[in-house]
Amino acid sequence: MSVLLLAEVNQGRLATDAVAKTLSALSPLGEVHVLVASGDSEAAAQEASRLQGVSRVLMAQDVSLAHGLAEPLAALIVSLAPAYSHIAAPATAFSKNILPRVASLLDVMVLSDVTHVHDAETFDRPVYAGNAIQTVVSADPIKIFTVRTSSFSAVGEGGSAPIERTDAVADPELSFWVEDVSVVSERPDLTSARVVVSGGRGVGSKEKFDMIIDLADRMGAAVGASRAAVDLGYAPNDWQVGQTGKVVAPELYLAVGISGAIQHLAGMKDSKVIVAINKDEDAPVFRVADYALVGDLFSIVPELTKKLEKQFS
Amino acid sequence: MKVIVPVKRVVDYNVKVRVRADGSGVELTNVKMSMNPFDEIAVEEAVRLKEKGIVSEIVAVSIGVKQAQDVLRTALAMGADRAILVDATSDVNQDIEPLAVAKILARLVEQEQPDLVIAGKQAIDNDLNATGQMLAGLLGWGQATFASEIKIADGSAIVTREVDGGLQTVRVSLPAVITADLRLNEPRYVSLPNIMKAKKKPLEERTVAELDIDTTPRLKVVRTIEPPQRSAGVRVSSVDELIEKLKNEAGVI
Ligand SMILES: Cc1cc2nc3c(=O)[nH]c(=O)nc-3n(C[C@H](O)[C@H](O)[C@H](O)COP(=O)(O)OP(=O)(O)OC[C@H]3O[C@@H](n4cnc5c(N)ncnc54)[C@H](O)[C@@H]3O)c2cc1C
């Protein structure tokens, strides 16, 4: 039995951390082949071939695959599917767009955000914003699922899997890329950062959100946000942590001016250490916080930034 | 142009669900049920497109238990023109899988011939995030998921999507399936007069048998448990104490 892992490529670079974590979820299932399909796949395929537990890299390169559009990618995966017992990918916006389409084309179900693989047909996944965990047995001939990367540790490098070219299939030309708007930053990636500092509605404005960013930069952390902070324009959408945003599990998560709605907790409650800073001592976020600091964030955050600065210098 | 909006009846987003001690599932008796929030956003978008004169008819569809009538009435009160309830189970504990839902919707699409389906991106009960994509696959239509903006022009939809790196804009030829994300719009509150009016709008009942769709589940939920609970930690009284604890006790800085 072989497993096909759909990898994400951004501007020619492999989403290595996500692929490496997904590999540790998939390795017990059998031989893993990584599909690197984009407009510019060479370097990403090389990178994938070095990850441990990869037995083959399938490399497809075509303009139709350049922007992660679901229709041509799903068609490609469907063409490869007969050789596989499982098709999986990290649970990202990229794969959640594609894999359910693949599943319906193959007349099978899809499982999202798998957190534990028991055996070839039995998987755990969270439901109800992580307030319950289901163990699910699939009767489908091909199992298709996305993997919640925060539940797995990354495999290392040192492999040297062969790279095989595979052809893109004809683009169904149902949708067309117009533009990507993304801000490239030097900060660590939210889903793989060791420390995450998140701000909520309590921060009050986009200008004041700089205070959260300063603290994060001081700590070498990624910046996160609650839905309210994103809705209000304090932070971009890709910083949202939660049930319907990103799921993170860093060593340290600081929640600043965030009340702790279940939808937010769903995205961060597996963090190793949680610190909450909130002026309301009854805020639900304190029920999951290891360290609770009750007070005004506008005095606490600058003080924290300053004192950490002192420590590091 | 005609739009179909599928809506699901789910546990209200304000309810913290309780997992049954015997592992058989989540307690659904005497729990407040509402329209899935993402579906509300989808209905709102369809209504706004109608108010702009782009859409002429909105059909809301719900698949599940008879009680899903409630969410269809809400959709009608928001501005949908008519509703279809597909009676798929009498057991409130049975979640109809996205693949089966997509097949039922595909059959209704054949019959209704809409130009667009706007669905919520994810149901907040099973959190699967799959139905819209599956429907697009079955129909051979294009898809634009996680939409935060929709513009309709010249037989296409220009859709801005919320993706992991920021925003992506795609143009998808109609007919197509679009799934709604949180920031697409803010759904209106339904007014009492509109609730009254909605009672007179047509709500048709159909059955899975008559639509001839096999809804046999592919997945078997063998156990549902509570996740490990975190307990509240300690209160620190100053920034200095916090730094000290993070350094010496937690060892994370
Ligand atoms: C379908 C759906 C999906 C959702 N998905 C997500 C998701 O993925 N992620 C997410 O985060 N939310 C999500 N939500 C929203 C969620 O329900 C909450 O509304 C949101 O998380 C609240 O954000 P917040 O904590 O920043 O704001 P609030 O709840 O308003 O909390 C603000 C907090 O700031 C504190 N505060 C104010 N001023 C100060 C000060 N000066 N100093 C210190 N503290 C202060 C207040 O005491 C309060 O606790 C979703 C909701 C729905 C319906």
XYZ file of C-alpha atoms and ligand atoms in Angstrom:
619
model
C 0.000 0.000 0.000
C 1.321 3.399 -0.930
C 0.398 6.815 0.292
C 0.330 9.964 -1.833
C 1.177 13.166 0.020
C 0.179 16.378 -1.708
C 2.785 19.041 -0.916
C 2.282 22.765 -1.134
C 4.720 24.921 -3.057
C 4.850 28.686 -2.653
C 6.927 30.681 -5.124
C 9.049 27.688 -5.902
C 9.603 26.756 -2.266
C 8.313 23.656 -0.540
C 6.169 24.145 2.583
C 8.752 21.957 4.266
C 7.604 22.097 7.881
C 4.038 21.093 7.005
C 5.202 18.272 4.736
C 7.694 17.027 7.345
C 4.979 16.889 10.025
C 2.517 15.180 7.710
C 5.178 12.604 6.882
C 5.367 11.490 10.482
C 1.601 10.960 10.469
C 1.731 8.947 7.228
C 4.876 6.855 7.537
C 3.186 4.057 9.546
C 0.726 3.548 6.668
C 3.271 2.489 4.068
C 5.529 3.859 1.391
C 5.000 7.611 0.983
C 5.236 9.380 -2.367
C 5.255 13.169 -2.287
C 3.535 15.015 -5.112
C 5.146 18.357 -5.853
C 2.954 20.081 -8.427
C 3.338 23.734 -9.301
C 4.579 26.104 -11.960
C 8.145 25.828 -10.726
C 8.729 22.537 -8.949
C 12.431 21.681 -9.352
C 13.837 23.122 -6.126
C 10.804 22.056 -4.098
C 11.088 18.502 -5.424
C 14.765 18.440 -4.427
C 13.822 19.618 -0.979
C 11.095 16.982 -0.639
C 13.474 14.234 -1.734
C 15.695 15.001 1.248
C 12.978 14.478 3.856
C 13.072 11.269 5.819
C 10.402 8.726 5.033
C 9.865 9.827 1.431
C 10.332 6.934 -0.960
C 9.588 8.798 -4.167
C 8.912 12.358 -5.286
C 6.488 12.885 -8.136
C 7.185 16.175 -9.813
C 4.684 17.903 -12.064
C 5.379 21.283 -13.564
C 2.915 23.247 -15.625
C 1.502 26.763 -15.849
C -1.934 25.401 -14.954
C -0.511 24.240 -11.606
C 1.178 27.526 -10.764
C -1.414 29.059 -8.447
C -2.847 26.158 -6.535
C -6.163 26.169 -8.406
C -8.318 23.246 -7.317
C -9.590 22.059 -10.691
C -6.310 21.199 -12.488
C -4.685 19.902 -9.289
C -7.666 17.686 -8.486
C -7.632 16.329 -12.043
C -3.933 15.492 -11.703
C -4.405 13.737 -8.352
C -7.369 11.758 -9.671
C -5.184 10.527 -12.537
C -2.599 9.252 -10.023
C -5.097 7.881 -7.494
C -5.399 4.245 -8.686
C -1.900 3.499 -7.373
C -2.667 4.606 -3.831
C -4.523 3.407 -0.762
C -4.333 6.819 0.925
C -4.123 10.391 -0.319
C -3.308 13.023 2.276
C -1.982 16.532 2.756
C -1.286 19.002 5.543
C -4.556 20.656 6.617
C -4.019 24.037 4.987
C -6.284 26.300 2.938
C -4.477 24.951 -0.157
C -5.310 21.296 0.438
C -8.744 21.871 1.972
C -9.642 23.504 -1.314
C -8.446 20.534 -3.367
C -8.831 17.217 -1.524
C -12.634 17.280 -1.036
C -12.947 17.815 -4.788
C -10.650 14.854 -5.401
C -12.702 12.739 -2.981
C -15.993 13.462 -4.712
C -14.461 12.674 -8.108
C -13.397 9.297 -6.691
C -16.735 8.804 -4.910
C -15.177 8.640 -1.454
C -15.444 10.753 1.698
C -12.786 13.099 2.983
C -11.590 13.566 6.568
C -10.249 16.925 7.697
C -7.704 17.742 10.369
C -6.718 14.211 11.363
C -4.880 14.342 14.701
C -4.040 10.654 15.122
C -3.676 7.694 12.776
C -4.622 4.431 14.535
C -4.316 2.148 11.533
C -4.984 2.123 7.791
C -8.683 2.884 8.229
C -9.026 4.398 11.690
C -8.395 8.053 12.412
C -9.037 10.637 15.135
C -10.269 14.100 14.282
C -11.679 17.021 16.247
C -15.277 18.172 15.805
C -17.259 21.040 17.371
C -14.274 23.406 17.459
C -12.164 20.772 19.158
C -14.619 20.226 22.002
C -14.925 16.572 21.042
C -12.601 14.100 19.360
C -14.096 11.461 17.086
C -12.508 8.153 16.225
C -13.663 7.335 12.721
C -13.370 4.162 10.650
C -13.497 4.621 6.900
C -14.995 1.974 4.632
C -13.842 3.728 1.457
C -11.409 2.010 -0.927
C -9.164 5.093 -0.911
C -8.796 7.121 2.246
C -8.482 10.832 1.654
C -7.651 13.169 4.505
C -5.879 16.272 5.692
C -3.524 16.164 8.659
C -3.487 18.687 11.486
C 0.227 19.421 11.519
C 0.279 20.832 15.059
C -0.395 17.283 16.333
C 2.746 15.775 14.786
C 6.446 16.456 14.987
C 8.483 17.003 11.864
C 10.656 14.255 10.370
C 14.267 15.168 9.772
C 16.322 15.456 6.626
C 18.902 13.050 5.295
C 16.812 11.148 2.767
C 17.514 10.951 -0.941
C 14.359 9.797 -2.652
C 14.302 9.522 -6.444
C 12.439 12.256 -8.310
C 10.130 11.174 -11.113
C 8.448 13.494 -13.537
C 4.735 13.189 -14.032
C 2.619 15.067 -16.545
C -0.079 17.546 -15.686
C -3.428 16.568 -17.153
C -5.396 18.922 -19.399
C -6.534 21.995 -17.474
C -10.340 21.934 -17.264
C -10.146 25.764 -17.486
C -12.970 26.377 -15.076
C -11.216 28.986 -12.989
C -8.412 31.438 -13.607
C -5.891 33.059 -11.346
C -6.096 36.845 -11.077
C -3.760 37.860 -8.244
C -2.238 36.978 -4.905
C -1.927 39.561 -2.189
C 0.457 38.383 0.460
C 2.849 40.194 2.696
C 6.194 38.494 2.961
C 7.698 38.949 6.377
C 10.866 38.015 8.141
C 8.900 36.755 11.114
C 8.570 33.055 11.812
C 5.619 31.291 10.264
C 2.570 31.218 12.528
C 2.057 27.457 12.327
C 5.671 26.525 13.073
C 6.831 29.318 15.397
C 8.176 28.452 18.833
C 6.465 31.504 20.309
C 3.234 33.187 19.177
C 1.982 36.561 20.437
C -1.684 37.198 19.581
C -3.776 40.303 19.989
C -7.544 40.676 20.171
C -10.243 43.311 20.180
C -8.870 44.678 23.434
C -5.867 46.082 21.558
C -8.207 48.747 20.231
C -6.847 49.818 16.846
C -4.537 48.945 13.985
C -2.023 51.521 15.213
C -1.986 50.098 18.708
C -1.610 46.598 17.297
C 2.009 47.640 16.607
C 2.512 47.102 20.319
C 1.727 43.394 19.818
C 4.047 43.248 16.822
C 6.867 44.923 18.789
C 6.519 42.397 21.572
C 6.486 39.545 19.067
C 9.576 40.865 17.324
C 11.308 41.255 20.645
C 10.631 37.588 21.379
C 11.359 36.322 17.861
C 7.728 35.249 17.744
C 5.021 34.965 15.108
C 2.031 37.291 15.386
C -1.499 35.965 15.694
C -4.906 37.564 16.116
C -8.460 36.805 17.128
C -11.248 36.938 14.610
C -12.444 40.219 16.120
C -9.017 41.791 15.604
C -9.019 40.663 11.965
C -12.626 41.731 11.334
C -11.806 45.173 12.706
C -8.799 45.484 10.413
C -6.154 45.463 13.164
C -4.472 42.440 11.607
C -4.529 40.620 8.232
C -6.754 37.571 7.740
C -3.849 35.123 7.592
C -3.012 35.899 11.227
C -6.343 34.582 12.527
C -5.985 31.759 15.020
C -8.958 29.523 15.740
C -11.590 27.057 14.627
C -11.749 28.603 11.200
C -8.304 30.158 11.093
C -4.926 28.624 11.824
C -4.317 25.996 14.465
C -1.115 26.513 16.391
C 0.652 24.666 19.188
C 3.794 26.636 20.006
C 5.858 26.257 23.156
C 4.587 29.618 24.311
C 1.353 31.388 23.343
C 0.580 34.872 24.633
C -3.049 35.966 24.315
C -3.364 39.718 24.758
C -6.763 41.401 24.960
C -8.456 38.212 23.814
C -11.496 36.961 25.748
C -11.058 33.286 24.907
C -14.167 32.346 22.901
C -14.359 28.612 22.135
C -13.661 29.374 18.488
C -10.379 31.028 19.443
C -9.382 28.381 21.998
C -9.881 25.774 19.256
C -6.815 27.152 17.529
C -4.388 27.442 20.434
C -5.338 25.260 23.379
C -2.718 22.648 22.536
C 0.074 25.165 23.085
C 2.581 24.020 25.678
C 2.454 27.143 27.826
C -0.315 29.750 27.582
C -0.052 33.261 28.998
C -3.130 35.482 29.045
C -3.133 39.218 29.598
C -6.605 40.639 30.117
C -8.181 43.309 32.275
C -11.248 41.171 32.996
C -10.390 38.606 35.650
C -13.383 36.507 34.579
C -12.298 36.259 30.941
C -12.679 32.627 29.789
C -9.144 32.661 28.408
C -7.868 32.471 31.997
C -9.410 29.000 32.301
C -6.819 27.635 29.896
C -3.915 29.917 30.802
C -0.910 28.647 32.721
C -0.011 32.192 33.686
C -2.677 34.839 34.096
C -1.838 38.504 34.311
C -4.898 40.622 35.079
C -4.466 44.233 34.085
C -4.376 46.861 31.408
C -2.557 45.618 28.337
C -1.561 49.163 27.435
C 0.755 49.309 30.406
C 1.659 45.606 30.592
C 2.700 45.028 26.985
C 5.173 47.949 26.715
C 6.637 47.033 30.088
C 7.037 43.412 29.035
C 8.669 44.407 25.755
C 11.058 46.720 27.547
C 12.031 44.266 30.242
C 12.550 41.430 27.803
C 14.751 43.766 25.831
C 16.839 44.334 28.900
C 17.166 40.631 29.487
C 18.231 39.812 25.991
C 20.777 42.610 25.715
C -29.793 34.498 -12.451
C -30.738 31.836 -9.979
C -28.813 30.867 -6.845
C -29.055 27.836 -4.592
C -27.886 28.256 -1.005
C -27.569 25.097 1.097
C -28.130 25.704 4.814
C -27.448 23.347 7.708
C -29.071 23.143 11.108
C -26.307 22.898 13.725
C -25.747 23.421 17.437
C -25.658 27.186 18.016
C -22.130 28.573 18.008
C -22.549 29.957 21.533
C -23.201 26.530 23.014
C -20.317 24.625 24.508
C -21.220 21.060 23.632
C -21.140 18.242 26.130
C -19.662 14.897 25.186
C -21.718 11.923 26.392
C -19.910 9.908 29.008
C -20.462 6.620 27.143
C -18.504 7.834 24.122
C -21.550 7.652 21.850
C -21.462 11.262 20.749
C -22.342 14.789 21.683
C -25.455 15.637 23.702
C -28.025 17.182 21.350
C -31.186 17.077 23.434
C -32.357 20.431 24.750
C -29.508 22.203 23.005
C -30.119 25.402 21.084
C -29.929 24.796 17.333
C -29.369 27.483 14.689
C -28.353 27.980 11.108
C -24.654 27.261 10.567
C -23.031 30.743 10.762
C -21.189 30.331 7.461
C -24.469 29.435 5.727
C -26.022 32.582 7.139
C -23.226 34.522 5.453
C -23.950 32.629 2.210
C -27.661 33.491 2.387
C -26.829 37.117 3.120
C -24.553 37.288 0.067
C -27.235 35.842 -2.179
C -29.768 38.352 -0.833
C -27.349 41.239 -1.432
C -26.808 40.048 -5.016
C -30.576 40.010 -5.409
C -30.874 43.515 -3.977
C -28.287 44.650 -6.542
C -30.458 43.194 -9.303
C -27.916 40.519 -10.249
C -29.821 37.585 -8.813
C -33.482 36.983 -9.557
C -34.270 33.942 -7.442
C -32.789 32.391 -4.303
C -33.586 28.806 -3.352
C -32.510 27.703 0.129
C -32.002 23.967 0.601
C -31.553 22.016 3.807
C -30.800 18.320 4.077
C -31.316 16.402 7.283
C -34.083 16.112 9.831
C -37.550 17.694 9.499
C -36.657 20.230 12.190
C -34.337 21.858 9.641
C -37.491 23.702 8.551
C -36.535 26.272 11.179
C -33.315 27.247 9.457
C -35.090 27.325 6.110
C -37.653 29.738 7.574
C -34.761 31.894 8.756
C -33.281 31.852 5.240
C -36.690 32.844 3.842
C -36.979 35.641 6.400
C -33.541 36.895 5.355
C -34.729 37.112 1.761
C -34.625 33.692 0.062
C -37.613 33.191 -2.248
C -38.373 29.570 -1.626
C -37.037 26.595 0.252
C -36.547 22.877 -0.219
C -36.230 20.517 2.708
C -34.742 17.140 1.880
C -35.831 14.731 4.557
C -32.773 12.516 4.896
C -33.073 11.082 8.396
C -35.350 11.105 11.404
C -32.455 10.733 13.814
C -31.114 14.081 15.064
C -27.857 12.365 15.972
C -27.176 11.325 12.404
C -24.953 13.707 10.501
C -25.442 13.346 6.761
C -21.960 13.143 5.261
C -20.790 15.887 2.892
C -20.479 13.374 0.028
C -24.150 12.423 0.381
C -25.170 16.055 0.825
C -23.216 16.983 -2.297
C -24.929 14.208 -4.271
C -28.357 15.377 -3.166
C -27.462 18.964 -4.022
C -26.120 17.866 -7.407
C -29.482 16.218 -8.138
C -31.338 19.371 -7.141
C -28.969 21.430 -9.312
C -29.902 19.220 -12.270
C -33.553 19.925 -11.619
C -33.328 23.604 -10.689
C -30.564 24.666 -13.091
C -29.080 27.484 -10.992
C -26.184 29.617 -12.249
C -24.484 29.679 -8.891
C -24.373 27.785 -5.606
C -23.174 29.753 -2.580
C -22.463 27.518 0.422
C -20.851 28.119 3.798
C -17.197 27.074 3.854
C -17.584 24.753 6.817
C -20.244 23.425 9.159
C -19.338 24.232 12.747
C -20.476 20.812 14.013
C -18.429 18.344 11.967
C -15.909 21.045 10.915
C -15.280 19.132 7.684
C -15.062 22.007 5.189
C -15.975 19.791 2.222
C -19.506 20.065 0.832
C -18.971 22.951 -1.603
C -15.804 21.481 -3.082
C -17.439 18.046 -3.391
C -20.472 19.508 -5.127
C -18.259 21.386 -7.594
C -16.393 18.144 -8.307
C -19.562 16.139 -8.907
C -20.990 18.792 -11.221
C -17.713 19.389 -13.061
C -18.040 23.068 -12.145
C -15.373 25.501 -11.113
C -15.051 26.436 -7.468
C -13.976 29.420 -5.418
C -13.697 28.579 -1.731
C -13.264 30.732 1.394
C -14.644 33.855 -0.286
C -14.282 37.265 1.329
C -15.536 39.182 -1.716
C -17.665 38.245 -4.724
C -18.217 40.271 -7.885
C -20.334 38.955 -10.725
C -19.489 40.120 -14.265
C -19.805 38.733 -17.797
C -20.682 35.166 -16.952
C -17.982 34.896 -14.312
C -17.525 35.467 -10.625
C -14.438 37.348 -9.487
C -13.796 36.008 -6.018
C -11.286 37.079 -3.399
C -10.345 34.103 -1.237
C -8.851 33.994 2.251
C -5.836 31.706 1.997
C -2.967 30.863 4.342
C -0.604 33.443 2.887
C -3.132 36.274 2.615
C -5.639 36.790 -0.171
C -6.008 35.241 -3.601
C -8.325 36.482 -6.330
C -9.645 34.067 -8.944
C -12.139 34.332 -11.758
C -14.434 31.371 -12.042
C -16.774 30.778 -14.997
C -20.435 30.364 -14.143
C -22.083 28.093 -13.254
C -19.858 27.622 -10.234
C -19.773 26.856 -6.534
C -18.561 29.540 -4.117
C -18.039 28.944 -0.406
C -18.366 31.802 2.069
C -15.802 32.748 4.687
C -16.353 34.909 7.768
C -15.509 38.274 6.286
C -17.697 38.071 3.169
C -20.401 40.119 4.904
C -22.223 40.608 8.160
C -25.603 38.863 8.010
C -28.655 41.000 8.748
C -30.933 40.432 11.681
C -34.296 39.144 10.593
C -37.137 41.477 11.426
C -40.490 40.345 12.788
C -42.428 41.445 9.666
C -39.995 39.436 7.538
C -40.436 36.396 9.767
C -44.193 36.734 9.254
C -43.767 37.099 5.493
C -41.468 34.087 5.401
C -44.276 31.902 6.722
C -46.103 32.456 3.445
C -43.163 31.629 1.219
C -43.130 28.158 -0.339
C -41.290 25.376 1.506
C -41.305 22.140 -0.415
C -40.478 18.777 1.154
C -38.562 16.141 -0.742
C -37.149 12.788 0.256
C -33.838 11.080 -0.406
C -35.673 8.063 -1.782
C -37.532 10.110 -4.362
C -34.285 11.836 -5.388
C -32.769 8.359 -5.675
C -29.500 9.060 -3.873
C -27.556 6.503 -1.880
C -26.688 8.168 1.423
C -25.136 5.138 3.106
C -22.418 6.541 5.369
C -18.829 5.833 4.352
C -17.491 6.658 7.772
C -18.333 5.043 11.041
C -17.830 7.067 14.185
C -16.765 4.445 16.702
C -16.087 6.729 19.641
C -16.438 10.351 20.664
C -14.418 11.580 23.612
C -13.592 14.820 25.321
C -10.209 16.255 24.493
C -7.694 16.488 27.338
C -8.750 19.435 29.482
C -6.374 22.187 30.453
C -6.643 23.492 33.923
C -6.265 27.087 34.944
C -2.773 27.882 36.104
C -1.516 30.573 38.414
C -2.158 34.268 38.675
C 0.971 36.403 38.464
C 0.886 39.878 39.902
C 3.455 41.711 37.820
C 5.428 41.681 34.604
C 8.548 40.841 36.589
C 6.901 37.804 38.114
C 5.661 36.689 34.697
C 9.163 36.915 33.201
C 10.613 35.089 36.178
C 8.080 32.225 35.847
C 8.498 31.928 32.097
C 12.245 31.724 32.544
C 12.690 29.595 35.584
C 9.487 27.602 35.953
C 8.278 27.029 32.404
C 11.684 27.406 30.778
C 10.203 28.832 27.591
C 12.153 32.090 27.333
C -18.486 30.546 12.814
C -17.541 31.287 13.687
C -16.195 31.062 13.555
C -15.282 31.751 14.337
N -13.959 31.499 14.180
C -13.077 32.160 14.968
C -11.664 31.919 14.872
O -11.205 31.119 14.056
N -10.838 32.612 15.691
C -11.286 33.521 16.614
O -10.472 34.133 17.326
N -12.605 33.754 16.727
C -13.502 33.126 15.927
N -14.827 33.412 16.049
C -15.233 34.557 16.879
C -15.336 34.280 18.367
O -16.599 33.752 18.656
C -15.145 35.590 19.166
O -16.112 36.525 18.760
C -13.761 36.219 18.988
O -12.751 35.249 19.182
C -13.585 37.358 19.980
O -12.367 38.005 19.769
P -11.663 38.778 20.963
O -11.409 37.858 22.077
O -10.516 39.518 20.381
O -12.757 39.886 21.343
P -13.649 40.017 22.635
O -14.403 38.794 22.913
O -14.401 41.292 22.481
O -12.594 40.176 23.805
C -11.787 41.286 23.978
C -11.067 41.087 25.311
O -10.146 42.145 25.502
C -10.131 42.489 26.880
N -9.642 43.864 26.985
C -10.228 44.993 26.505
N -9.481 46.063 26.778
C -8.389 45.625 27.460
C -7.259 46.263 28.043
N -7.074 47.593 27.967
N -6.341 45.496 28.668
C -6.506 44.148 28.757
N -7.569 43.494 28.221
C -8.491 44.234 27.594
C -11.552 42.330 27.324
O -11.633 42.124 28.721
C -11.995 41.097 26.528
O -11.800 39.912 27.266
C -15.746 32.702 15.276
C -17.107 32.904 15.434
C -18.003 32.216 14.645
C -19.461 32.455 14.820
